């Protein structure tokens, strides 16, 4: 990843907006991606650690949220299999495996990435 590279103007916010039970079990997580970073992203993948109600890592989940258009809020729905929504105590952003602005080199997005949760489950770096 490039070092010292930052977004042009603002933040890229990832918000855990809500949970719903999955149709076949598990949990559906609704994420909002608010791109105020001054550039569109053609690649944005995260590795998340899902912690159970005891605070123990239940699983790692890789999610691909791309594309993320400039100055837009994008809704993405991800399935978290084999765990009830009420059994998820925390989601840890373990790694950003891809953060690639359109027509640019890969960035280290941690410096301008903000996390938020509208649920009782914490979303943390």
Coordinates of C-alpha atoms in Angstrom, one line a residue:
X1 CA 0.0 0.0 0.0
X2 CA 1.1 3.5 -0.6
X3 CA 2.2 5.4 2.5
X4 CA 1.6 9.0 3.1
X5 CA -1.3 9.1 0.6
X6 CA -4.6 10.5 1.9
X7 CA -8.0 11.4 0.7
X8 CA -8.3 14.8 -1.1
X9 CA -10.7 16.4 1.3
X10 CA -12.8 14.4 3.7
X11 CA -13.6 11.1 5.3
X12 CA -14.9 7.8 4.1
X13 CA -17.5 6.7 6.8
X14 CA -18.6 3.1 7.2
X15 CA -21.8 2.9 9.3
X16 CA -23.4 -0.3 10.6
X17 CA -26.9 0.9 10.1
X18 CA -29.1 -2.1 11.2
X19 CA -29.3 -5.9 11.6
X20 CA -32.1 -8.2 10.5
X21 CA -32.4 -12.0 11.0
X22 CA -31.5 -13.8 7.8
X23 CA -34.1 -15.8 5.9
X24 CA -32.2 -19.0 6.4
X25 CA -30.6 -18.2 9.7
X26 CA -27.7 -16.0 10.5
X27 CA -27.8 -12.2 10.4
X28 CA -28.1 -9.6 7.7
X29 CA -26.0 -6.5 8.2
X30 CA -26.9 -3.3 6.5
X31 CA -23.9 -1.0 6.0
X32 CA -23.9 2.6 4.7
X33 CA -20.7 3.9 3.0
X34 CA -20.6 7.7 3.0
X35 CA -17.9 8.7 0.5
X36 CA -16.8 12.3 1.2
X37 CA -13.1 11.5 0.5
X38 CA -12.9 13.5 -2.7
X39 CA -12.5 10.5 -5.0
X40 CA -14.4 7.5 -6.3
X41 CA -13.2 4.0 -5.2
X42 CA -13.2 1.2 -7.7
X43 CA -11.9 -1.2 -5.1
X44 CA -12.9 -1.3 -1.4
X45 CA -12.6 -4.6 0.5
X46 CA -12.6 -5.1 4.3
X47 CA -11.9 -8.0 6.6
X48 CA -14.1 -8.0 9.6
X49 CA -13.8 -10.0 12.8
X50 CA -17.2 -10.9 14.2
X51 CA -17.2 -11.2 18.0
X52 CA -19.9 -13.2 19.8
X53 CA -21.8 -12.3 22.9
X54 CA -18.8 -13.4 25.1
X55 CA -16.5 -11.2 23.2
X56 CA -14.8 -14.1 21.4
X57 CA -14.0 -14.0 17.7
X58 CA -16.6 -16.2 16.0
X59 CA -15.4 -15.7 12.4
X60 CA -13.7 -13.5 9.9
X61 CA -15.8 -12.1 7.1
X62 CA -14.5 -10.5 4.0
X63 CA -16.8 -7.9 2.3
X64 CA -16.4 -6.1 -1.0
X65 CA -18.2 -2.8 -1.0
X66 CA -16.9 -1.4 -4.3
X67 CA -17.7 0.7 -6.2
X68 CA -18.0 3.7 -3.9
X69 CA -18.9 6.8 -6.1
X70 CA -17.6 10.2 -5.0
X71 CA -19.9 12.3 -2.8
X72 CA -22.5 9.5 -2.5
X73 CA -23.9 7.3 0.2
X74 CA -24.1 3.6 -0.8
X75 CA -26.1 0.9 0.9
X76 CA -24.6 -2.6 1.0
X77 CA -26.2 -5.7 2.6
X78 CA -24.0 -8.5 3.8
X79 CA -24.9 -11.9 5.2
X80 CA -23.2 -13.1 8.5
X81 CA -23.9 -16.8 8.5
X82 CA -24.6 -19.1 11.4
X83 CA -24.8 -16.4 14.2
X84 CA -27.9 -14.6 15.4
X85 CA -27.8 -10.8 15.2
X86 CA -28.4 -10.7 19.0
X87 CA -25.3 -12.8 19.6
X88 CA -22.9 -10.3 17.9
X89 CA -21.4 -8.0 20.5
X90 CA -18.8 -6.3 18.3
X91 CA -17.4 -6.1 14.8
X92 CA -13.7 -5.3 14.5
X93 CA -12.3 -3.9 11.2
X94 CA -9.4 -6.3 11.1
X95 CA -7.9 -5.1 7.8
X96 CA -8.7 -3.2 4.6
X97 CA -7.4 -5.5 2.0
X98 CA -8.2 -3.2 -0.9
X99 CA -8.6 0.6 -1.0
X100 CA -8.2 1.7 -4.6
X101 CA -9.4 5.0 -5.9
X102 CA -10.4 5.1 -9.5
X103 CA -7.4 5.4 -11.8
X104 CA -5.0 5.8 -8.9
X105 CA -2.6 3.6 -6.9
X106 CA -3.9 1.7 -3.8
X107 CA -4.2 3.9 -0.6
X108 CA -3.9 3.2 3.1
X109 CA -7.5 4.2 4.0
X110 CA -7.1 3.8 7.8
X111 CA -6.1 7.4 8.2
X112 CA -9.3 8.9 6.8
X113 CA -11.8 6.0 7.5
X114 CA -14.4 6.7 10.2
X115 CA -16.6 4.0 11.7
X116 CA -20.1 4.4 13.2
X117 CA -22.9 2.1 14.4
X118 CA -26.6 2.8 14.8
X119 CA -27.0 -0.6 16.4
X120 CA -26.1 -1.8 19.9
X121 CA -23.2 -3.6 18.3
X122 CA -19.9 -1.7 18.3
X123 CA -18.0 -1.2 15.0
X124 CA -14.4 -0.5 15.8
X125 CA -10.9 -0.3 14.3

